[in-house]
Coordinates of C-alpha atoms and ligand atoms in Angstrom, one line a residue:
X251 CA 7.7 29.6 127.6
X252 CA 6.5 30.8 124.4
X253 CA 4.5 33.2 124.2
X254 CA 1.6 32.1 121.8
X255 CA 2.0 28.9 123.6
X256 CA -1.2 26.9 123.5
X257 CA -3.3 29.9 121.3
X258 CA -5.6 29.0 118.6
X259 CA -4.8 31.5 116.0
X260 CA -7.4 31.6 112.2
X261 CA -4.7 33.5 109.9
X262 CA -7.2 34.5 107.5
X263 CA -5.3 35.6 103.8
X264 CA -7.1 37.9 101.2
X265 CA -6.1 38.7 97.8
X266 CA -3.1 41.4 97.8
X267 CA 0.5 40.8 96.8
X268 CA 1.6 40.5 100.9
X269 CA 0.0 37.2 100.7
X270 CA 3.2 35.9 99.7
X271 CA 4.6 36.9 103.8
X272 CA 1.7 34.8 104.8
X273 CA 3.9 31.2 105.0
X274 CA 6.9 33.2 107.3
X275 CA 3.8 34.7 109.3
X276 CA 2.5 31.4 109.8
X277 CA 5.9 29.7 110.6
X278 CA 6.8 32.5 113.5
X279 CA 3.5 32.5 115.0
X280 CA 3.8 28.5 114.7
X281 CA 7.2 28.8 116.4
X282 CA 6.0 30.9 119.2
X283 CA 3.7 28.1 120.1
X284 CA 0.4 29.1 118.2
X285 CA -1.8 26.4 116.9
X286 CA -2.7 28.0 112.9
X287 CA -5.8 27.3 110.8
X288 CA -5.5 29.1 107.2
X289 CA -8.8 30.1 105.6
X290 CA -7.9 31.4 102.1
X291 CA -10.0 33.9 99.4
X292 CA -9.8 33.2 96.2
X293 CA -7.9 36.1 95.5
X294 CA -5.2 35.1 98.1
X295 CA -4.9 31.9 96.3
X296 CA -4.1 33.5 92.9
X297 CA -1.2 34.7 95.0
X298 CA 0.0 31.9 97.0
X299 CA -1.1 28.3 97.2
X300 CA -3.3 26.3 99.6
X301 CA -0.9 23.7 99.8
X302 CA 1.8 26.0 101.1
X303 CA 0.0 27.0 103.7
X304 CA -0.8 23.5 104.3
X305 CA 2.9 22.7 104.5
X306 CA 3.7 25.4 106.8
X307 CA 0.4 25.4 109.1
X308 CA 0.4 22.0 109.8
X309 CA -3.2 21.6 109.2
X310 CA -5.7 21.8 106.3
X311 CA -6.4 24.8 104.9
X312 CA -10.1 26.3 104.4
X313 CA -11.0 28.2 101.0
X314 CA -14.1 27.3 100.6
X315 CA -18.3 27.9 102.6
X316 CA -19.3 25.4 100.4
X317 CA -16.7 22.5 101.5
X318 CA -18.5 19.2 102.0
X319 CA -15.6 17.7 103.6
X320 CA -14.4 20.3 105.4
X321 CA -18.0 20.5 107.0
X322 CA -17.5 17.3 108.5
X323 CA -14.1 18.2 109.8
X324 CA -13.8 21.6 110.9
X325 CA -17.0 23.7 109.1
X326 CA -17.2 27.9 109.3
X327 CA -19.0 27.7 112.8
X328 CA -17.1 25.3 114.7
X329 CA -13.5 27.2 113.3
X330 CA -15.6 30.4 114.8
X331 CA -15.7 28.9 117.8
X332 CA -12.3 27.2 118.1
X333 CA -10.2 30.5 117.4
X334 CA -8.7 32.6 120.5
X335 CA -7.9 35.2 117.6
X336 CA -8.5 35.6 114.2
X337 CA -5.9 37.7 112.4
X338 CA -6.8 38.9 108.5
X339 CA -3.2 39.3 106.9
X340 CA -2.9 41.1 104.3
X341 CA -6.1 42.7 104.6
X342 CA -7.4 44.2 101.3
X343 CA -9.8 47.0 100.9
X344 CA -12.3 44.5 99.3
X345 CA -12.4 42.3 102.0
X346 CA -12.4 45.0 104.9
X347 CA -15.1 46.9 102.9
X348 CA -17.2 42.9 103.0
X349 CA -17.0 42.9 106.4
X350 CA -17.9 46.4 107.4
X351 CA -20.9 45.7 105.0
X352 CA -21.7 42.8 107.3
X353 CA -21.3 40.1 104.1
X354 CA -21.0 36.5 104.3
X355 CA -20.4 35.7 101.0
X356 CA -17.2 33.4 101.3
X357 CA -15.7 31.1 104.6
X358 CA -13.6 34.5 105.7
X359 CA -16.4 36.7 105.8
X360 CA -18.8 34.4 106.9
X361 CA -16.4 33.5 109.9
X362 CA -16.0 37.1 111.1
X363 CA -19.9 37.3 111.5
X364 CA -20.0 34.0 113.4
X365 CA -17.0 34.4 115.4
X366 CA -17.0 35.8 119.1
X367 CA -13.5 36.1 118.8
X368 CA -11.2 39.1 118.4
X369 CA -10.5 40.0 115.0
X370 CA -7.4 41.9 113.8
X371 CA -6.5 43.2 111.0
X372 CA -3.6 43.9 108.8
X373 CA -4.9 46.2 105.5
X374 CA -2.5 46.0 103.0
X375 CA -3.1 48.2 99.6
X376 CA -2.1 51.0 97.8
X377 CA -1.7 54.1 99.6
X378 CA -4.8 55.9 97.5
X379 CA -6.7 53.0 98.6
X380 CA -5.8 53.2 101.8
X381 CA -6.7 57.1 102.3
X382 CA -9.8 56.7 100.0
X383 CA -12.9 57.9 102.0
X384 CA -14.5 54.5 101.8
X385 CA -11.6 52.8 103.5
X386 CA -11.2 55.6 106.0
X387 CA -14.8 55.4 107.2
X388 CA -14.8 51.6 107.2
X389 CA -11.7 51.3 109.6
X390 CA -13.4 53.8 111.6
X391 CA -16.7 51.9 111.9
X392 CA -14.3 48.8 112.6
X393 CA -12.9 50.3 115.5
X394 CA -15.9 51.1 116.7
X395 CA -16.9 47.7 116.5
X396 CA -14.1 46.8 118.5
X397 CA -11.8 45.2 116.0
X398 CA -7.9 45.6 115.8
X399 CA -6.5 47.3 113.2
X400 CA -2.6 46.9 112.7
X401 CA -0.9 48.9 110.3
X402 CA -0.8 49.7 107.8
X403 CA 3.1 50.4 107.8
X404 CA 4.5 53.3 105.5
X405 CA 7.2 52.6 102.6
X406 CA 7.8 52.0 99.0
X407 CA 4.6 50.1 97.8
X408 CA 4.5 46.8 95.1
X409 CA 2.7 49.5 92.7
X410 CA 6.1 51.5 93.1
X411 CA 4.1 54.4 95.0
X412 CA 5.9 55.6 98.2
X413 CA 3.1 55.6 101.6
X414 CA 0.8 54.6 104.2
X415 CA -0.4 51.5 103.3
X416 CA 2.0 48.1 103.2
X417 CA 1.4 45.4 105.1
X418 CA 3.3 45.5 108.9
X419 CA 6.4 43.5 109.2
X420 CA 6.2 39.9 109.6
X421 CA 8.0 40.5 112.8
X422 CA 5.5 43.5 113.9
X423 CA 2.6 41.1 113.4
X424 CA 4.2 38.4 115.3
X425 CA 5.2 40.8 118.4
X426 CA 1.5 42.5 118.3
X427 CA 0.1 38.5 118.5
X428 CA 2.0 37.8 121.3
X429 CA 0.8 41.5 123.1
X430 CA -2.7 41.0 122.4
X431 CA -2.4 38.2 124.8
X432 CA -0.8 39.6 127.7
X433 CA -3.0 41.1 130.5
X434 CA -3.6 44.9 130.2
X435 CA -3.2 45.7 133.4
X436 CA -2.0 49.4 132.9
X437 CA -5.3 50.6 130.4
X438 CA -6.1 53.8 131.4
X439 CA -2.9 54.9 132.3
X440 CA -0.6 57.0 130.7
X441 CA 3.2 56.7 130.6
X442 CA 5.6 59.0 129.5
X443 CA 9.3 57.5 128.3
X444 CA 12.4 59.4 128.0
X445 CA 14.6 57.0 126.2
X446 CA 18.2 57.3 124.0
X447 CA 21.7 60.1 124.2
X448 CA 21.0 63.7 123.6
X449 CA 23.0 65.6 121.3
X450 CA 24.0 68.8 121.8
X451 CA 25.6 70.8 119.0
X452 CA 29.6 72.5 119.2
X453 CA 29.0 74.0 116.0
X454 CA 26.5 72.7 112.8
X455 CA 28.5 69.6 112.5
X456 CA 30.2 68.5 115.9
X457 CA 27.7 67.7 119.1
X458 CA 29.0 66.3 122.3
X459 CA 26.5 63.0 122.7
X460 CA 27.0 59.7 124.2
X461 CA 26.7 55.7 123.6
X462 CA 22.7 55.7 124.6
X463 CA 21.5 53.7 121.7
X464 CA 17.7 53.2 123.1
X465 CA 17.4 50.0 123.6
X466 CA 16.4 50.1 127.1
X467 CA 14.1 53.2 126.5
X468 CA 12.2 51.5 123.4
X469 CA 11.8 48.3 125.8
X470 CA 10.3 49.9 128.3
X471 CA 7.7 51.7 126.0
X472 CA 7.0 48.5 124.1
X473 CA 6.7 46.7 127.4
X474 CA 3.9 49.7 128.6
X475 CA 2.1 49.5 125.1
X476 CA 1.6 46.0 125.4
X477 CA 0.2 46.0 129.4
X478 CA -2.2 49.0 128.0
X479 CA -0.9 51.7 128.9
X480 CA -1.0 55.0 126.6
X481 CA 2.6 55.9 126.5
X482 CA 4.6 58.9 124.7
X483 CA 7.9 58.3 123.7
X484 CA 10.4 61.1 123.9
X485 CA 13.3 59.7 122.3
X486 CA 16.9 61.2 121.4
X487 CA 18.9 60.6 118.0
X488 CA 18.5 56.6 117.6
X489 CA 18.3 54.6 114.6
X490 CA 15.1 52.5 116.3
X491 CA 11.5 52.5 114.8
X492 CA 9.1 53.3 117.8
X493 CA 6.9 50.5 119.4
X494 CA 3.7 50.1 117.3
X495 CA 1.5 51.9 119.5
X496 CA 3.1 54.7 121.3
X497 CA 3.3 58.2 120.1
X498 CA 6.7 59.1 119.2
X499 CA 7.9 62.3 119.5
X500 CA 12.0 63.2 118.1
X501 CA 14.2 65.4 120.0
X502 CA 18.1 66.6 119.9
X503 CA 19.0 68.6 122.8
X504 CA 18.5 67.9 126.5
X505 CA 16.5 71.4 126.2
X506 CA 14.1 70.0 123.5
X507 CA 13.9 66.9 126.0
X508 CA 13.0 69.0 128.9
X509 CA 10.4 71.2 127.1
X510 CA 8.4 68.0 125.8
X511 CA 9.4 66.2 129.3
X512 CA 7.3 69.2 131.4
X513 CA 4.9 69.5 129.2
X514 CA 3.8 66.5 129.1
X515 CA 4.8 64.9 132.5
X516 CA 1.1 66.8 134.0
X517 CA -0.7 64.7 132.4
X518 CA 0.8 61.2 132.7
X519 CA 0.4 59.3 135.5
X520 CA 4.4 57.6 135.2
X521 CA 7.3 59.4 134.0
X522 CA 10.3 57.2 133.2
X523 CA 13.6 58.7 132.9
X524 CA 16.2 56.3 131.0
X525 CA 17.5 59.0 128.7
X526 CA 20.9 59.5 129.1
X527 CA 20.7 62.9 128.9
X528 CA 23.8 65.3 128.5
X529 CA 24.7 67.1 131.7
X530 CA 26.2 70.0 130.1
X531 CA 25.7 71.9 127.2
X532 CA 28.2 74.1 125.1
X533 CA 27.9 77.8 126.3
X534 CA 28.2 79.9 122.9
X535 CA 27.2 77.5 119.8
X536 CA 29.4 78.8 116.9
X537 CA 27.4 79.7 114.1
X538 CA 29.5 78.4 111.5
X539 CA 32.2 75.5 111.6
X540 CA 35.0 76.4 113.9
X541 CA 38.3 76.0 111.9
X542 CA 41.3 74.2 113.2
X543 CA 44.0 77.0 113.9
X544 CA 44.9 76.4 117.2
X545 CA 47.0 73.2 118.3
X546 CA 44.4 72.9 121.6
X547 CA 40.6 74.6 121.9
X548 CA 38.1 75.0 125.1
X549 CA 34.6 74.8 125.1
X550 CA 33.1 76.7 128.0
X551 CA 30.1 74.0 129.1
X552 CA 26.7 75.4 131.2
X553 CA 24.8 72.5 133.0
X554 CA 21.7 71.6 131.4
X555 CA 18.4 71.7 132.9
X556 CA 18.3 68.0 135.5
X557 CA 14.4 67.1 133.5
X558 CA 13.8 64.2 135.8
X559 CA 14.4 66.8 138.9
X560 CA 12.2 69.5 137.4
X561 CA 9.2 66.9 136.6
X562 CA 9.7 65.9 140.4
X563 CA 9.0 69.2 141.3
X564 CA 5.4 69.6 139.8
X565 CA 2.8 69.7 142.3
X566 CA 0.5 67.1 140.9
X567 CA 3.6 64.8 140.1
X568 CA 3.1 61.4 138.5
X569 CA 5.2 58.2 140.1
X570 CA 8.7 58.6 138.8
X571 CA 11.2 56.3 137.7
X572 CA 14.9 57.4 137.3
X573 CA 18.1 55.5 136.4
X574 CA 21.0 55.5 137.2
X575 CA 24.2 54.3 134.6
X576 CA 27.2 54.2 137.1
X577 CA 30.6 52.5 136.5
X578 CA 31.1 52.4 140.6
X579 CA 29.9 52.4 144.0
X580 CA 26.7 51.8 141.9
X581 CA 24.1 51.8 144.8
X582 CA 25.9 54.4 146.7
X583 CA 25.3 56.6 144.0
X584 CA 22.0 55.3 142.6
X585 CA 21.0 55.8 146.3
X586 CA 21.8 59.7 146.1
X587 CA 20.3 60.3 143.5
X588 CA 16.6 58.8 144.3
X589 CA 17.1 61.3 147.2
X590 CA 18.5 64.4 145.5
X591 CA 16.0 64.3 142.3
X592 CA 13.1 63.4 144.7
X593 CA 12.3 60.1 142.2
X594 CA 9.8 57.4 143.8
X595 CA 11.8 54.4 142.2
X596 CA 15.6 54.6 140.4
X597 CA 16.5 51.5 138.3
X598 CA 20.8 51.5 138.7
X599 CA 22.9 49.7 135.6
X600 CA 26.7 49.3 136.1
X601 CA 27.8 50.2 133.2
X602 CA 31.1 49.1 133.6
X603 CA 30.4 45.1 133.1
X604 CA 30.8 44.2 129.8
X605 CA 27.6 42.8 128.1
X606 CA 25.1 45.4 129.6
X607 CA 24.3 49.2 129.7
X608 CA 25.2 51.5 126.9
X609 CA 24.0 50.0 123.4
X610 CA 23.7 46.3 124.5
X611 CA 21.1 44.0 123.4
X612 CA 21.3 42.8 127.4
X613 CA 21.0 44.3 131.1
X614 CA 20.5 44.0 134.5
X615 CA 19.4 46.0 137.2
X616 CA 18.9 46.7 140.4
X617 CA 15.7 49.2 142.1
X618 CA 16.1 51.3 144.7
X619 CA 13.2 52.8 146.6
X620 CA 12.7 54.3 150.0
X621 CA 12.2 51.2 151.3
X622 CA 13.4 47.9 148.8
X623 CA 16.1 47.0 147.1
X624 CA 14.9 44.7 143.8
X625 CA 17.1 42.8 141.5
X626 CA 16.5 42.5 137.7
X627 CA 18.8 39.6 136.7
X628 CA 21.1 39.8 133.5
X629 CA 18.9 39.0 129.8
X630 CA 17.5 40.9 127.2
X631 CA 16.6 44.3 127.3
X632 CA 12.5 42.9 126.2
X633 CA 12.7 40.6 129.2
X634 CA 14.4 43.2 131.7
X635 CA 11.9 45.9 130.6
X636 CA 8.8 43.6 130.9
X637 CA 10.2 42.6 134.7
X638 CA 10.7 46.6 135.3
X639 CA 7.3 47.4 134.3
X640 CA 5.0 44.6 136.2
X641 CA 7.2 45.7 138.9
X642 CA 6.3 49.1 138.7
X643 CA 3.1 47.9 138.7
X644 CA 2.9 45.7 141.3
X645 CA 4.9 47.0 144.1
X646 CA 3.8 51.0 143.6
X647 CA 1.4 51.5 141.2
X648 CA -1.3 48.5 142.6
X649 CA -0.6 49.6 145.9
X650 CA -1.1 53.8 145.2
X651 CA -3.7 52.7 143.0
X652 CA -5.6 51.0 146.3
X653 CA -4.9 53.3 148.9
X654 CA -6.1 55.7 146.9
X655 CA -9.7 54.3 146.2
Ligands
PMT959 O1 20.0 53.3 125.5 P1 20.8 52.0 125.8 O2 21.9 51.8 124.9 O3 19.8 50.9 125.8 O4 21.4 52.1 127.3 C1 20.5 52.2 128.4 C2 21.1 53.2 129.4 C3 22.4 52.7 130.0 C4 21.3 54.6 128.8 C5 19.9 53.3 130.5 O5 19.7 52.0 131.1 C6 20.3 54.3 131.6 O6 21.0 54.0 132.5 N1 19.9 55.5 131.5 C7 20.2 56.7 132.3 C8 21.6 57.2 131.9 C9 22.0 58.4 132.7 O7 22.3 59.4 132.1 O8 22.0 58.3 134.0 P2 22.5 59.5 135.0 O9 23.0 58.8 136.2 O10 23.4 60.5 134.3 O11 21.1 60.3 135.2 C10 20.3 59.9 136.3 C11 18.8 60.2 135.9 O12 18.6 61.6 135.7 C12 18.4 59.4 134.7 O13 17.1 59.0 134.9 C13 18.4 60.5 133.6 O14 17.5 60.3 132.5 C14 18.0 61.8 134.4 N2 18.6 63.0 133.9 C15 20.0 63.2 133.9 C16 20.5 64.5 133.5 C17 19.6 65.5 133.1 N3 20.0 66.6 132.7 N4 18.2 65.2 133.1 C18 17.7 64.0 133.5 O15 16.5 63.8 133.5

């Protein structure tokens, strides 16, 4: 099913040069399964026009407070009360600064005061703008208030300026819809990822590495981020952009991973291990390029630290999660090592079928506890990493969770 399926969304457009995503934001939301009302400013329509939106919505669009007709169809209070979520995209620092000043001046502002329904918004300005006291302060007392900021995203700018302050991606804005729906059944908790290859350097140009692209990793953190959870990403070389909503934090070496890993591991209450992480490291790093004069060349390798083992050590442990990327006798050896790292859970990927594992869009996989044996059936790394986590949730965390209480 889709995932807006049924949801009454009021995309609400103000006047800044990202109005002109507004009709592909509308479409993918649409095609999710939202039901869209536009309300327009009269800046956004010197950008774009109503009848677009019209075109692409589906239904009518509403520009104006003062709208005799639209008063006798769908007026400012019963289009408050009809919306699950209203959504302000692009969000300008006039309009943001209107509705932090409680105004009610045009339909948009007028419907956030008369709305009980969630507001979120998507500012969109120049990056001065964006970091100009006034702004800062008002998103801060919008927080408060409980509204949703998204974004702003950071990037080359309309004005030609380079920063903070773009709209999100159409597709960000579209994924963080379809989040702010789903039950957030792990707030409060805090989740620690470990997600990619490490790399870890011959000399300054060669590194011995692997075909971890992320995929899984970022999945899993996306999937925490949008059931509540606080998570920190520790992630290896990837070309991914972090889930909106987890903190990020950029490594190289399995050491680097490790020292972040214990650090942090403390104070989360789940520790995930999907980094592939390199077993061995190269003894003596040469300090300079090493030259080819001989026909054949050894590299003495020291194992690395085992960073799912050592966070399984700590006395106040969190629940841990390993995996296990095996090309045979999968469970034999998934098995051995839930025992031999101490994990509470270890999610085992052959990574020998074709179609899943290492850098695939897809996967499958199957959990090993002390006690079950749980299969997560072939499909996309989103879908497999959403199963893993209401898993986690529901068969150990729930259950610690109670007993503990
Ligand atoms: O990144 P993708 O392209 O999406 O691919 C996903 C994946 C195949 C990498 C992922 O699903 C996966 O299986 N990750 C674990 C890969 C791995 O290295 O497994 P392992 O059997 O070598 O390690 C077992 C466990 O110990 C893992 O949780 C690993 O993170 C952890 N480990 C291993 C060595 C080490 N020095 N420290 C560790 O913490």
């Amino acid at each position: 099913m889709e995932i807006l399926q049924g949801k009454k969304i009021v995309l609400g457009i103000s006047g800044g040069i990202a109005a002109y995503k507004a009709p592909e934001l509308v479409r993918r939301l649409k095609e999710q399964g939202a039901d869209i009302r536009v309300v327009m400013t009269e800046g956004a329509k010197a950008f774009i026009t109503p009848l677009t939106l019209q075109a692409v919505s589906g239904n009518a669009v509403a520009d104006s407070l003062l709208d005799t007709q639209a008063e006798l169809a769908m007026g400012h209070i019963e289009l408050a009360k009809w919306a699950d979520l209203i959504i302000i995209a692009p969000a300008t620092a006039d309009i943001i600064a209107k509705i932090t000043a409680g105004m009610a001046n045009d339909l948009l502002t007028t419907l956030c005061l008369a709305t009980s329904a969630p507001i979120a918004i998507a500012p969109a300005m120049n990056q001065q703008m964006w970091h100009a006291l006034a702004t800062q302060a008002n998103i801060t007392t919008l927080k408060d208030r409980g509204y949703h900021i998204w974004g702003p995203g950071c990037g080359e700018q309309a004005c030609g300026d380079v920063g903070l302050g773009r709209m999100l991606d159409v597709d960000d804005l579209v994924s963080l819809s379809g989040d702010f729906f789903v039950e957030k059944y792990l707030q409060g908790q805090h989740w620690v990822v470990t997600a990619g290859p490490t790399r870890e350097a011959i000399d300054p140009v060669r590194y011995i590495s692997n075909h971890s692209s992320g995929k899984m990793g970022y999945a899993i953190a996306h999937a925490a981020v949008r059931a509540g959870a606080k998570v920190t990403l520790i992630s290896g070389p990837v070309t991914l952009n972090a889930p909106f909503g987890c903190e990020l934090i950029r490594v190289n070496s399995a050491d680097e991973m490790h020292q972040h890993a214990l650090s942090l591991a403390p104070t989360c209450s789940t520790f995930v291990a999907c980094a592939a992480v390199a077993d061995y490291r190269v003894a003596n790093v040469a300090a300079q390029k090493i030259k080819k004069t001989n026909d054949a060349m050894q590299l003495e390798l020291v194992k690395n630290h085992d960073i799912v083992a050592d966070v399984a050590q700590l006395t106040d442990k969190p629940f841990i999660v390993g995996f296990a990327a095996e090309t045979q006798n999968v469970e034999h050896y998934a098995r051995g090592k839930l025992v031999r790292k101490n994990l509470d859970l270890i999610a085992a990927n052959d990574v020998a079928k074709s179609g899943q594992g290492f850098n695939s869009d897809d996967n499958a996989l199957t959990l090993f506890s002390a006690v079950d044996h749980i299969e997560i059936p072939l499909a996309n790394k989103t879908i497999v990493a959403q199963q893993l986590v209401s898993l986690i949730n529901q068969h150990y965390l729930a259950k610690l969770n109670s007993t503990e209480l």
